[in-house]
PDB file of N, CA and C in Angstrom:
ATOM      1  N   MET T  14      18.727 -26.943   1.978  1.00 54.00           N
ATOM      2  CA  MET T  14      17.771 -28.000   1.822  1.00 54.00           C
ATOM      3  C   MET T  14      16.884 -27.785   0.607  1.00 54.00           C
ATOM      4  N   SER T  15      16.528 -26.540   0.322  1.00 58.00           N
ATOM      5  CA  SER T  15      15.621 -26.304  -0.796  1.00 58.00           C
ATOM      6  C   SER T  15      16.267 -26.689  -2.120  1.00 58.00           C
ATOM      7  N   GLY T  16      17.580 -26.479  -2.247  1.00 57.00           N
ATOM      8  CA  GLY T  16      18.263 -26.881  -3.470  1.00 57.00           C
ATOM      9  C   GLY T  16      18.185 -28.379  -3.683  1.00 57.00           C
ATOM     10  N   TYR T  17      18.306 -29.109  -2.609  1.00 56.00           N
ATOM     11  CA  TYR T  17      18.211 -30.567  -2.680  1.00 56.00           C
ATOM     12  C   TYR T  17      16.835 -30.984  -3.192  1.00 56.00           C
ATOM     13  N   ARG T  18      15.796 -30.379  -2.649  1.00 56.00           N
ATOM     14  CA  ARG T  18      14.440 -30.731  -3.081  1.00 56.00           C
ATOM     15  C   ARG T  18      14.232 -30.374  -4.550  1.00 56.00           C
ATOM     16  N   ARG T  19      14.754 -29.241  -4.957  1.00 57.00           N
ATOM     17  CA  ARG T  19      14.565 -28.832  -6.351  1.00 57.00           C
ATOM     18  C   ARG T  19      15.298 -29.761  -7.307  1.00 57.00           C
ATOM     19  N   ARG T  20      16.521 -30.130  -6.957  1.00 59.00           N
ATOM     20  CA  ARG T  20      17.259 -31.047  -7.832  1.00 59.00           C
ATOM     21  C   ARG T  20      16.575 -32.400  -7.889  1.00 59.00           C
ATOM     22  N   THR T  21      16.102 -32.874  -6.743  1.00 59.00           N
ATOM     23  CA  THR T  21      15.436 -34.168  -6.695  1.00 59.00           C
ATOM     24  C   THR T  21      14.158 -34.139  -7.527  1.00 59.00           C
ATOM     25  N   ALA T  22      13.397 -33.053  -7.398  1.00 56.00           N
ATOM     26  CA  ALA T  22      12.157 -32.948  -8.170  1.00 56.00           C
ATOM     27  C   ALA T  22      12.455 -32.876  -9.657  1.00 56.00           C
ATOM     28  N   ALA T  23      13.494 -32.141 -10.031  1.00 60.00           N
ATOM     29  CA  ALA T  23      13.836 -32.027 -11.449  1.00 60.00           C
ATOM     30  C   ALA T  23      14.251 -33.374 -12.017  1.00 60.00           C
ATOM     31  N   LEU T  24      14.974 -34.154 -11.231  1.00 65.00           N
ATOM     32  CA  LEU T  24      15.412 -35.464 -11.698  1.00 65.00           C
ATOM     33  C   LEU T  24      14.250 -36.454 -11.795  1.00 65.00           C
ATOM     34  N   SER T  25      13.281 -36.313 -10.895  1.00 66.00           N
ATOM     35  CA  SER T  25      12.170 -37.270 -10.894  1.00 66.00           C
ATOM     36  C   SER T  25      11.057 -36.871 -11.859  1.00 66.00           C
ATOM     37  N   GLY T  26      11.126 -35.656 -12.399  1.00 64.00           N
ATOM     38  CA  GLY T  26      10.120 -35.231 -13.361  1.00 64.00           C
ATOM     39  C   GLY T  26       8.888 -34.614 -12.732  1.00 64.00           C
ATOM     40  N   THR T  27       8.870 -34.444 -11.425  1.00 62.00           N
ATOM     41  CA  THR T  27       7.711 -33.821 -10.788  1.00 62.00           C
ATOM     42  C   THR T  27       7.865 -32.311 -10.802  1.00 62.00           C
ATOM     43  N   GLU T  28       6.735 -31.616 -10.691  1.00 61.00           N
ATOM     44  CA  GLU T  28       6.766 -30.153 -10.677  1.00 61.00           C
ATOM     45  C   GLU T  28       7.210 -29.647  -9.318  1.00 61.00           C
ATOM     46  N   VAL T  29       7.932 -28.564  -9.326  1.00 55.00           N
ATOM     47  CA  VAL T  29       8.387 -27.941  -8.097  1.00 55.00           C
ATOM     48  C   VAL T  29       7.455 -26.781  -7.783  1.00 55.00           C
ATOM     49  N   ALA T  30       7.007 -26.711  -6.544  1.00 59.00           N
ATOM     50  CA  ALA T  30       6.161 -25.592  -6.138  1.00 59.00           C
ATOM     51  C   ALA T  30       7.034 -24.348  -6.040  1.00 59.00           C
ATOM     52  N   VAL T  31       6.669 -23.336  -6.790  1.00 60.00           N
ATOM     53  CA  VAL T  31       7.432 -22.101  -6.792  1.00 60.00           C
ATOM     54  C   VAL T  31       6.832 -21.168  -5.747  1.00 60.00           C
ATOM     55  N   ARG T  32       7.670 -20.698  -4.858  1.00 64.00           N
ATOM     56  CA  ARG T  32       7.209 -19.807  -3.804  1.00 64.00           C
ATOM     57  C   ARG T  32       7.089 -18.397  -4.347  1.00 64.00           C
ATOM     58  N   ARG T  33       5.989 -17.742  -3.994  1.00 72.00           N
ATOM     59  CA  ARG T  33       5.808 -16.359  -4.424  1.00 72.00           C
ATOM     60  C   ARG T  33       6.806 -15.475  -3.712  1.00 72.00           C
ATOM     61  N   GLY T  34       7.246 -14.447  -4.376  1.00 87.00           N
ATOM     62  CA  GLY T  34       8.185 -13.513  -3.789  1.00 87.00           C
ATOM     63  C   GLY T  34       7.504 -12.545  -2.834  1.00 87.00           C
ATOM     64  N   ARG T  35       8.313 -11.835  -2.075  1.00 83.00           N
ATOM     65  CA  ARG T  35       7.798 -10.868  -1.110  1.00 83.00           C
ATOM     66  C   ARG T  35       6.877  -9.828  -1.752  1.00 83.00           C
ATOM     67  N   PRO T  36       7.254  -9.233  -2.884  1.00 86.00           N
ATOM     68  CA  PRO T  36       6.347  -8.239  -3.485  1.00 86.00           C
ATOM     69  C   PRO T  36       4.971  -8.817  -3.816  1.00 86.00           C
ATOM     70  N   ASP T  37       4.931 -10.041  -4.296  1.00 91.00           N
ATOM     71  CA  ASP T  37       3.649 -10.668  -4.623  1.00 91.00           C
ATOM     72  C   ASP T  37       2.817 -10.917  -3.368  1.00 91.00           C
ATOM     73  N   ARG T  38       3.479 -11.391  -2.310  1.00 92.00           N
ATOM     74  CA  ARG T  38       2.753 -11.639  -1.058  1.00 92.00           C
ATOM     75  C   ARG T  38       2.229 -10.340  -0.472  1.00 92.00           C
ATOM     76  N   ARG T  39       3.057  -9.299  -0.464  1.00 91.00           N
ATOM     77  CA  ARG T  39       2.616  -8.011   0.075  1.00 91.00           C
ATOM     78  C   ARG T  39       1.468  -7.431  -0.740  1.00 91.00           C
ATOM     79  N   ARG T  40       1.582  -7.510  -2.042  1.00 93.00           N
ATOM     80  CA  ARG T  40       0.515  -7.002  -2.906  1.00 93.00           C
ATOM     81  C   ARG T  40      -0.777  -7.788  -2.677  1.00 93.00           C
ATOM     82  N   GLY T  41      -0.662  -9.106  -2.533  1.00 94.00           N
ATOM     83  CA  GLY T  41      -1.829  -9.939  -2.285  1.00 94.00           C
ATOM     84  C   GLY T  41      -2.515  -9.592  -0.973  1.00 94.00           C
ATOM     85  N   ARG T  42      -1.732  -9.384   0.087  1.00 94.00           N
ATOM     86  CA  ARG T  42      -2.319  -8.998   1.377  1.00 94.00           C
ATOM     87  C   ARG T  42      -2.981  -7.627   1.277  1.00 94.00           C
ATOM     88  N   PHE T  43      -2.342  -6.715   0.543  1.00 95.00           N
ATOM     89  CA  PHE T  43      -2.921  -5.385   0.367  1.00 95.00           C
ATOM     90  C   PHE T  43      -4.260  -5.467  -0.364  1.00 95.00           C
ATOM     91  N   VAL T  44      -4.318  -6.238  -1.434  1.00 96.00           N
ATOM     92  CA  VAL T  44      -5.550  -6.343  -2.223  1.00 96.00           C
ATOM     93  C   VAL T  44      -6.688  -6.884  -1.363  1.00 96.00           C
ATOM     94  N   VAL T  45      -6.397  -7.887  -0.541  1.00 96.00           N
ATOM     95  CA  VAL T  45      -7.425  -8.460   0.334  1.00 96.00           C
ATOM     96  C   VAL T  45      -7.882  -7.418   1.352  1.00 96.00           C
ATOM     97  N   ARG T  46      -6.936  -6.729   1.976  1.00 96.00           N
ATOM     98  CA  ARG T  46      -7.285  -5.723   2.982  1.00 96.00           C
ATOM     99  C   ARG T  46      -8.067  -4.568   2.358  1.00 96.00           C
ATOM    100  N   PHE T  47      -7.640  -4.135   1.168  1.00 95.00           N
ATOM    101  CA  PHE T  47      -8.310  -3.029   0.491  1.00 95.00           C
ATOM    102  C   PHE T  47      -9.742  -3.418   0.128  1.00 95.00           C
ATOM    103  N   ALA T  48      -9.922  -4.632  -0.364  1.00 97.00           N
ATOM    104  CA  ALA T  48     -11.261  -5.087  -0.749  1.00 97.00           C
ATOM    105  C   ALA T  48     -12.174  -5.234   0.476  1.00 97.00           C
ATOM    106  N   ALA T  49     -11.598  -5.577   1.613  1.00 97.00           N
ATOM    107  CA  ALA T  49     -12.397  -5.760   2.828  1.00 97.00           C
ATOM    108  C   ALA T  49     -12.717  -4.439   3.527  1.00 97.00           C
ATOM    109  N   ALA T  50     -12.052  -3.373   3.130  1.00 96.00           N
ATOM    110  CA  ALA T  50     -12.260  -2.075   3.781  1.00 96.00           C
ATOM    111  C   ALA T  50     -13.691  -1.609   3.550  1.00 96.00           C
ATOM    112  N   GLY T  51     -14.303  -1.121   4.620  1.00 96.00           N
ATOM    113  CA  GLY T  51     -15.687  -0.709   4.524  1.00 96.00           C
ATOM    114  C   GLY T  51     -15.889   0.788   4.403  1.00 96.00           C
ATOM    115  N   SER T  52     -14.803   1.548   4.462  1.00 97.00           N
ATOM    116  CA  SER T  52     -14.949   3.004   4.382  1.00 97.00           C
ATOM    117  C   SER T  52     -13.752   3.599   3.639  1.00 97.00           C
ATOM    118  N   ASP T  53     -13.906   4.859   3.281  1.00 95.00           N
ATOM    119  CA  ASP T  53     -12.812   5.561   2.612  1.00 95.00           C
ATOM    120  C   ASP T  53     -11.580   5.634   3.507  1.00 95.00           C
ATOM    121  N   VAL T  54     -11.796   5.840   4.788  1.00 96.00           N
ATOM    122  CA  VAL T  54     -10.673   5.948   5.725  1.00 96.00           C
ATOM    123  C   VAL T  54      -9.926   4.624   5.830  1.00 96.00           C
ATOM    124  N   GLU T  55     -10.648   3.507   5.855  1.00 97.00           N
ATOM    125  CA  GLU T  55      -9.995   2.198   5.910  1.00 97.00           C
ATOM    126  C   GLU T  55      -9.215   1.910   4.624  1.00 97.00           C
ATOM    127  N   ARG T  56      -9.767   2.299   3.474  1.00 97.00           N
ATOM    128  CA  ARG T  56      -9.049   2.108   2.205  1.00 97.00           C
ATOM    129  C   ARG T  56      -7.790   2.967   2.171  1.00 97.00           C
ATOM    130  N   LEU T  57      -7.899   4.195   2.661  1.00 96.00           N
ATOM    131  CA  LEU T  57      -6.741   5.073   2.718  1.00 96.00           C
ATOM    132  C   LEU T  57      -5.670   4.501   3.643  1.00 96.00           C
ATOM    133  N   ALA T  58      -6.075   3.976   4.780  1.00 96.00           N
ATOM    134  CA  ALA T  58      -5.123   3.384   5.724  1.00 96.00           C
ATOM    135  C   ALA T  58      -4.437   2.164   5.111  1.00 96.00           C
ATOM    136  N   ALA T  59      -5.187   1.341   4.390  1.00 96.00           N
ATOM    137  CA  ALA T  59      -4.603   0.160   3.748  1.00 96.00           C
ATOM    138  C   ALA T  59      -3.580   0.572   2.694  1.00 96.00           C
ATOM    139  N   ALA T  60      -3.927   1.553   1.877  1.00 96.00           N
ATOM    140  CA  ALA T  60      -3.009   2.013   0.827  1.00 96.00           C
ATOM    141  C   ALA T  60      -1.775   2.665   1.438  1.00 96.00           C
ATOM    142  N   PHE T  61      -1.964   3.447   2.506  1.00 95.00           N
ATOM    143  CA  PHE T  61      -0.834   4.097   3.159  1.00 95.00           C
ATOM    144  C   PHE T  61       0.108   3.057   3.767  1.00 95.00           C
ATOM    145  N   ASP T  62      -0.445   2.051   4.438  1.00 95.00           N
ATOM    146  CA  ASP T  62       0.391   1.006   5.035  1.00 95.00           C
ATOM    147  C   ASP T  62       1.155   0.232   3.968  1.00 95.00           C
ATOM    148  N   TYR T  63       0.512  -0.021   2.831  1.00 95.00           N
ATOM    149  CA  TYR T  63       1.173  -0.716   1.727  1.00 95.00           C
ATOM    150  C   TYR T  63       2.349   0.109   1.200  1.00 95.00           C
ATOM    151  N   ALA T  64       2.109   1.397   0.977  1.00 94.00           N
ATOM    152  CA  ALA T  64       3.178   2.271   0.474  1.00 94.00           C
ATOM    153  C   ALA T  64       4.277   2.444   1.514  1.00 94.00           C
ATOM    154  N   ARG T  65       3.898   2.583   2.783  1.00 94.00           N
ATOM    155  CA  ARG T  65       4.892   2.746   3.844  1.00 94.00           C
ATOM    156  C   ARG T  65       5.784   1.507   3.936  1.00 94.00           C
ATOM    157  N   GLY T  66       5.188   0.324   3.818  1.00 92.00           N
ATOM    158  CA  GLY T  66       5.978  -0.906   3.838  1.00 92.00           C
ATOM    159  C   GLY T  66       6.945  -0.980   2.671  1.00 92.00           C
ATOM    160  N   ALA T  67       6.493  -0.555   1.495  1.00 92.00           N
ATOM    161  CA  ALA T  67       7.366  -0.574   0.317  1.00 92.00           C
ATOM    162  C   ALA T  67       8.478   0.454   0.445  1.00 92.00           C
ATOM    163  N   ALA T  68       8.170   1.598   1.023  1.00 92.00           N
ATOM    164  CA  ALA T  68       9.182   2.655   1.168  1.00 92.00           C
ATOM    165  C   ALA T  68      10.232   2.297   2.215  1.00 92.00           C
ATOM    166  N   SER T  69       9.875   1.449   3.173  1.00 91.00           N
ATOM    167  CA  SER T  69      10.805   1.130   4.246  1.00 91.00           C
ATOM    168  C   SER T  69      11.882   0.139   3.817  1.00 91.00           C
ATOM    169  N   ARG T  70      11.708  -0.469   2.672  1.00 87.00           N
ATOM    170  CA  ARG T  70      12.689  -1.438   2.181  1.00 87.00           C
ATOM    171  C   ARG T  70      13.843  -0.729   1.489  1.00 87.00           C
ATOM    172  N   ARG T  71      14.940  -1.421   1.364  1.00 89.00           N
ATOM    173  CA  ARG T  71      16.100  -0.888   0.653  1.00 89.00           C
ATOM    174  C   ARG T  71      15.804  -0.903  -0.846  1.00 89.00           C
ATOM    175  N   HIS T  72      16.289   0.113  -1.549  1.00 89.00           N
ATOM    176  CA  HIS T  72      16.021   0.238  -2.985  1.00 89.00           C
ATOM    177  C   HIS T  72      17.333   0.310  -3.758  1.00 89.00           C
ATOM    178  N   PRO T  73      17.361  -0.266  -4.965  1.00 90.00           N
ATOM    179  CA  PRO T  73      18.588  -0.212  -5.757  1.00 90.00           C
ATOM    180  C   PRO T  73      18.925   1.208  -6.225  1.00 90.00           C
ATOM    181  N   ASP T  74      17.912   2.064  -6.345  1.00 94.00           N
ATOM    182  CA  ASP T  74      18.126   3.456  -6.750  1.00 94.00           C
ATOM    183  C   ASP T  74      17.494   4.366  -5.690  1.00 94.00           C
ATOM    184  N   PRO T  75      18.223   4.674  -4.619  1.00 94.00           N
ATOM    185  CA  PRO T  75      17.656   5.475  -3.533  1.00 94.00           C
ATOM    186  C   PRO T  75      17.160   6.846  -3.974  1.00 94.00           C
ATOM    187  N   ALA T  76      17.822   7.449  -4.944  1.00 95.00           N
ATOM    188  CA  ALA T  76      17.399   8.773  -5.416  1.00 95.00           C
ATOM    189  C   ALA T  76      16.020   8.692  -6.076  1.00 95.00           C
ATOM    190  N   GLU T  77      15.795   7.680  -6.887  1.00 96.00           N
ATOM    191  CA  GLU T  77      14.489   7.506  -7.534  1.00 96.00           C
ATOM    192  C   GLU T  77      13.419   7.179  -6.498  1.00 96.00           C
ATOM    193  N   ALA T  78      13.738   6.330  -5.546  1.00 95.00           N
ATOM    194  CA  ALA T  78      12.795   6.002  -4.478  1.00 95.00           C
ATOM    195  C   ALA T  78      12.422   7.258  -3.694  1.00 95.00           C
ATOM    196  N   SER T  79      13.390   8.108  -3.442  1.00 95.00           N
ATOM    197  CA  SER T  79      13.142   9.355  -2.723  1.00 95.00           C
ATOM    198  C   SER T  79      12.215  10.266  -3.522  1.00 95.00           C
ATOM    199  N   ARG T  80      12.413  10.327  -4.834  1.00 97.00           N
ATOM    200  CA  ARG T  80      11.531  11.141  -5.686  1.00 97.00           C
ATOM    201  C   ARG T  80      10.098  10.611  -5.658  1.00 97.00           C
ATOM    202  N   VAL T  81       9.955   9.294  -5.677  1.00 96.00           N
ATOM    203  CA  VAL T  81       8.613   8.701  -5.630  1.00 96.00           C
ATOM    204  C   VAL T  81       7.945   9.034  -4.300  1.00 96.00           C
ATOM    205  N   VAL T  82       8.678   8.905  -3.205  1.00 96.00           N
ATOM    206  CA  VAL T  82       8.122   9.208  -1.881  1.00 96.00           C
ATOM    207  C   VAL T  82       7.731  10.685  -1.796  1.00 96.00           C
ATOM    208  N   GLU T  83       8.573  11.575  -2.300  1.00 97.00           N
ATOM    209  CA  GLU T  83       8.249  13.006  -2.277  1.00 97.00           C
ATOM    210  C   GLU T  83       6.991  13.301  -3.083  1.00 97.00           C
ATOM    211  N   SER T  84       6.826  12.632  -4.206  1.00 97.00           N
ATOM    212  CA  SER T  84       5.636  12.812  -5.032  1.00 97.00           C
ATOM    213  C   SER T  84       4.383  12.347  -4.292  1.00 97.00           C
ATOM    214  N   VAL T  85       4.483  11.212  -3.631  1.00 96.00           N
ATOM    215  CA  VAL T  85       3.344  10.671  -2.883  1.00 96.00           C
ATOM    216  C   VAL T  85       3.007  11.579  -1.703  1.00 96.00           C
ATOM    217  N   VAL T  86       4.021  12.039  -0.992  1.00 96.00           N
ATOM    218  CA  VAL T  86       3.796  12.928   0.153  1.00 96.00           C
ATOM    219  C   VAL T  86       3.097  14.202  -0.305  1.00 96.00           C
ATOM    220  N   SER T  87       3.554  14.758  -1.414  1.00 97.00           N
ATOM    221  CA  SER T  87       2.942  15.964  -1.951  1.00 97.00           C
ATOM    222  C   SER T  87       1.472  15.719  -2.304  1.00 97.00           C
ATOM    223  N   ALA T  88       1.190  14.575  -2.930  1.00 97.00           N
ATOM    224  CA  ALA T  88      -0.188  14.243  -3.295  1.00 97.00           C
ATOM    225  C   ALA T  88      -1.059  14.059  -2.049  1.00 97.00           C
ATOM    226  N   LEU T  89      -0.515  13.444  -1.002  1.00 96.00           N
ATOM    227  CA  LEU T  89      -1.275  13.259   0.233  1.00 96.00           C
ATOM    228  C   LEU T  89      -1.582  14.590   0.908  1.00 96.00           C
ATOM    229  N   VAL T  90      -0.609  15.474   0.941  1.00 97.00           N
ATOM    230  CA  VAL T  90      -0.830  16.788   1.552  1.00 97.00           C
ATOM    231  C   VAL T  90      -1.876  17.562   0.758  1.00 97.00           C
ATOM    232  N   THR T  91      -1.796  17.518  -0.557  1.00 98.00           N
ATOM    233  CA  THR T  91      -2.776  18.194  -1.406  1.00 98.00           C
ATOM    234  C   THR T  91      -4.171  17.615  -1.177  1.00 98.00           C
ATOM    235  N   ALA T  92      -4.268  16.287  -1.081  1.00 96.00           N
ATOM    236  CA  ALA T  92      -5.564  15.651  -0.831  1.00 96.00           C
ATOM    237  C   ALA T  92      -6.096  16.057   0.547  1.00 96.00           C
ATOM    238  N   GLY T  93      -5.230  16.098   1.551  1.00 96.00           N
ATOM    239  CA  GLY T  93      -5.651  16.529   2.880  1.00 96.00           C
ATOM    240  C   GLY T  93      -6.161  17.955   2.876  1.00 96.00           C
ATOM    241  N   ASP T  94      -5.445  18.837   2.185  1.00 97.00           N
ATOM    242  CA  ASP T  94      -5.887  20.233   2.077  1.00 97.00           C
ATOM    243  C   ASP T  94      -7.259  20.325   1.424  1.00 97.00           C
ATOM    244  N   ARG T  95      -7.445  19.562   0.372  1.00 97.00           N
ATOM    245  CA  ARG T  95      -8.729  19.587  -0.359  1.00 97.00           C
ATOM    246  C   ARG T  95      -9.866  19.070   0.522  1.00 97.00           C
ATOM    247  N   LEU T  96      -9.620  18.000   1.259  1.00 95.00           N
ATOM    248  CA  LEU T  96     -10.653  17.457   2.149  1.00 95.00           C
ATOM    249  C   LEU T  96     -10.999  18.445   3.255  1.00 95.00           C
ATOM    250  N   LEU T  97      -9.999  19.131   3.777  1.00 95.00           N
ATOM    251  CA  LEU T  97     -10.264  20.135   4.812  1.00 95.00           C
ATOM    252  C   LEU T  97     -11.054  21.314   4.241  1.00 95.00           C
ATOM    253  N   GLU T  98     -10.776  21.690   2.999  1.00 95.00           N
ATOM    254  CA  GLU T  98     -11.557  22.748   2.353  1.00 95.00           C
ATOM    255  C   GLU T  98     -13.024  22.339   2.230  1.00 95.00           C
ATOM    256  N   LEU T  99     -13.258  21.085   1.875  1.00 93.00           N
ATOM    257  CA  LEU T  99     -14.635  20.597   1.761  1.00 93.00           C
ATOM    258  C   LEU T  99     -15.329  20.612   3.122  1.00 93.00           C
ATOM    259  N   GLN T 100     -14.605  20.255   4.165  1.00 91.00           N
ATOM    260  CA  GLN T 100     -15.189  20.277   5.507  1.00 91.00           C
ATOM    261  C   GLN T 100     -15.511  21.697   5.939  1.00 91.00           C
ATOM    262  N   ALA T 101     -14.684  22.647   5.553  1.00 91.00           N
ATOM    263  CA  ALA T 101     -14.897  24.039   5.954  1.00 91.00           C
ATOM    264  C   ALA T 101     -16.183  24.604   5.351  1.00 91.00           C
ATOM    265  N   ARG T 102     -16.612  24.061   4.232  1.00 90.00           N
ATOM    266  CA  ARG T 102     -17.842  24.527   3.591  1.00 90.00           C
ATOM    267  C   ARG T 102     -19.099  23.980   4.255  1.00 90.00           C
ATOM    268  N   GLU T 103     -18.943  22.961   5.072  1.00 82.00           N
ATOM    269  CA  GLU T 103     -20.096  22.334   5.722  1.00 82.00           C
ATOM    270  C   GLU T 103     -20.652  23.263   6.793  1.00 82.00           C
ATOM    271  N   PRO T 104     -21.966  23.395   6.848  1.00 83.00           N
ATOM    272  CA  PRO T 104     -22.562  24.241   7.885  1.00 83.00           C
ATOM    273  C   PRO T 104     -22.228  23.706   9.280  1.00 83.00           C
ATOM    274  N   LEU T 105     -22.103  24.607  10.238  1.00 76.00           N
ATOM    275  CA  LEU T 105     -21.756  24.203  11.598  1.00 76.00           C
ATOM    276  C   LEU T 105     -22.847  23.369  12.238  1.00 76.00           C
ATOM    277  N   SER T 106     -24.097  23.684  11.979  1.00 73.00           N
ATOM    278  CA  SER T 106     -25.203  22.939  12.543  1.00 73.00           C
ATOM    279  C   SER T 106     -26.188  22.609  11.433  1.00 73.00           C
ATOM    280  N   ALA T 107     -26.510  21.357  11.302  1.00 63.00           N
ATOM    281  CA  ALA T 107     -27.417  20.936  10.230  1.00 63.00           C
ATOM    282  C   ALA T 107     -28.840  21.385  10.503  1.00 63.00           C
ATOM    283  N   GLY T 108     -29.211  21.578  11.763  1.00 61.00           N
ATOM    284  CA  GLY T 108     -30.575  21.939  12.110  1.00 61.00           C
ATOM    285  C   GLY T 108     -30.868  23.427  12.025  1.00 61.00           C
ATOM    286  N   ARG T 109     -29.843  24.251  12.030  1.00 55.00           N
ATOM    287  CA  ARG T 109     -30.046  25.701  12.015  1.00 55.00           C
ATOM    288  C   ARG T 109     -29.525  26.287  10.707  1.00 55.00           C
ATOM    289  N   SER T 110     -30.215  27.260  10.197  1.00 53.00           N
ATOM    290  CA  SER T 110     -29.749  27.922   8.983  1.00 53.00           C
ATOM    291  C   SER T 110     -28.981  29.171   9.397  1.00 53.00           C
ATOM    292  N   ARG T 111     -28.022  29.545   8.585  1.00 51.00           N
ATOM    293  CA  ARG T 111     -27.227  30.764   8.854  1.00 51.00           C
ATOM    294  C   ARG T 111     -28.024  31.996   8.495  1.00 51.00           C
ATOM    295  N   GLN T 112     -27.876  33.015   9.293  1.00 48.00           N
ATOM    296  CA  GLN T 112     -28.571  34.272   9.003  1.00 48.00           C
ATOM    297  C   GLN T 112     -27.586  35.377   8.779  1.00 48.00           C
TER     298      GLN T 112
END
Protein backbone atom coordinates (compact mmCIF):
# COMPACT_ATOMS: atom_id res chain seq x y z
CA MET A 1 0.00 0.00 0.00
CA SER A 2 2.78 2.45 0.78
CA GLY A 3 4.18 2.13 -2.74
CA TYR A 4 0.80 3.06 -4.13
CA ARG A 5 0.63 6.19 -1.98
CA ARG A 6 4.15 7.20 -2.95
CA ARG A 7 3.52 6.78 -6.66
CA THR A 8 0.24 8.65 -6.41
CA ALA A 9 1.86 11.50 -4.49
CA ALA A 10 4.73 11.70 -6.97
CA LEU A 11 2.31 11.88 -9.88
CA SER A 12 0.16 14.54 -8.22
CA GLY A 13 3.12 16.71 -7.25
CA THR A 14 2.46 16.60 -3.51
CA GLU A 15 5.20 15.94 -0.98
CA VAL A 16 5.46 12.50 0.54
CA ALA A 17 5.93 12.26 4.29
CA VAL A 18 9.17 10.41 4.86
CA ARG A 19 9.11 8.11 7.85
CA ARG A 20 12.09 8.27 10.16
CA GLY A 21 14.10 5.10 10.41
CA ARG A 22 14.50 2.97 13.51
CA PRO A 23 17.91 4.42 14.45
CA ASP A 24 16.51 7.96 14.33
CA ARG A 25 13.49 7.03 16.44
CA ARG A 26 15.62 5.20 19.01
CA ARG A 27 18.09 8.06 19.20
CA GLY A 28 15.23 10.55 19.59
CA ARG A 29 13.68 8.57 22.46
CA PHE A 30 17.09 8.28 24.11
CA VAL A 31 17.74 12.03 23.87
CA VAL A 32 14.36 12.80 25.47
CA ARG A 33 14.89 10.26 28.26
CA PHE A 34 18.46 11.43 28.88
CA ALA A 35 17.39 15.08 29.06
CA ALA A 36 14.57 14.22 31.48
CA ALA A 37 16.88 12.26 33.80
CA GLY A 38 17.24 13.95 37.14
CA SER A 39 20.30 12.14 38.46
CA ASP A 40 23.55 10.57 37.36
CA VAL A 41 22.09 7.11 37.92
CA GLU A 42 19.09 7.85 35.69
CA ARG A 43 21.37 9.20 32.93
CA LEU A 44 23.55 6.11 33.22
CA ALA A 45 20.50 3.85 33.01
CA ALA A 46 19.23 5.70 29.92
CA ALA A 47 22.60 5.43 28.17
CA PHE A 48 22.96 1.76 29.12
CA ASP A 49 19.47 0.92 27.82
CA TYR A 50 20.21 2.76 24.57
CA ALA A 51 23.48 0.86 24.07
CA ARG A 52 21.90 -2.45 25.09
CA GLY A 53 19.12 -1.95 22.53
CA ALA A 54 21.65 -1.19 19.81
CA ALA A 55 23.80 -4.19 20.74
CA SER A 56 20.82 -6.55 20.65
CA ARG A 57 20.22 -5.92 16.95
CA ARG A 58 21.85 -7.85 14.15
CA HIS A 59 24.97 -6.20 12.71
CA PRO A 60 26.52 -6.46 9.25
CA ASP A 61 29.97 -6.88 10.84
CA PRO A 62 29.53 -9.02 13.99
CA ALA A 63 33.26 -8.98 14.76
CA GLU A 64 33.36 -5.17 14.82
CA ALA A 65 30.17 -5.02 16.89
CA SER A 66 31.74 -7.45 19.35
CA ARG A 67 34.85 -5.25 19.63
CA VAL A 68 32.68 -2.20 20.33
CA VAL A 69 30.73 -4.07 23.02
CA GLU A 70 33.97 -5.32 24.64
CA SER A 71 35.32 -1.77 24.69
CA VAL A 72 32.14 -0.44 26.31
CA VAL A 73 32.08 -3.26 28.87
CA SER A 74 35.69 -2.56 29.78
CA ALA A 75 34.94 1.16 30.19
CA LEU A 76 31.91 0.40 32.39
CA VAL A 77 33.90 -1.93 34.63
CA THR A 78 36.68 0.66 34.94
CA ALA A 79 34.12 3.36 35.80
CA GLY A 80 32.52 1.08 38.39
CA ASP A 81 35.90 0.36 39.97
CA ARG A 82 36.68 4.08 40.12
CA LEU A 83 33.32 4.92 41.71
CA LEU A 84 33.81 2.20 44.32
CA GLU A 85 37.28 3.58 45.09
CA LEU A 86 35.73 7.01 45.68
CA GLN A 87 33.13 5.49 47.99
CA ALA A 88 35.82 3.67 49.96
CA ARG A 89 37.44 7.01 50.79
CA GLU A 90 34.24 8.33 52.35
CA PRO A 91 34.22 8.32 56.15
CA LEU A 92 31.96 5.69 57.70
CA SER A 93 30.13 8.23 59.84
CA ALA A 94 29.82 11.89 58.96
CA GLY A 95 29.21 12.88 62.59
CA ARG A 96 32.26 11.18 64.10
CA SER A 97 35.89 11.82 63.31
CA ARG A 98 38.39 8.96 63.04
CA GLN A 99 40.95 8.63 65.77
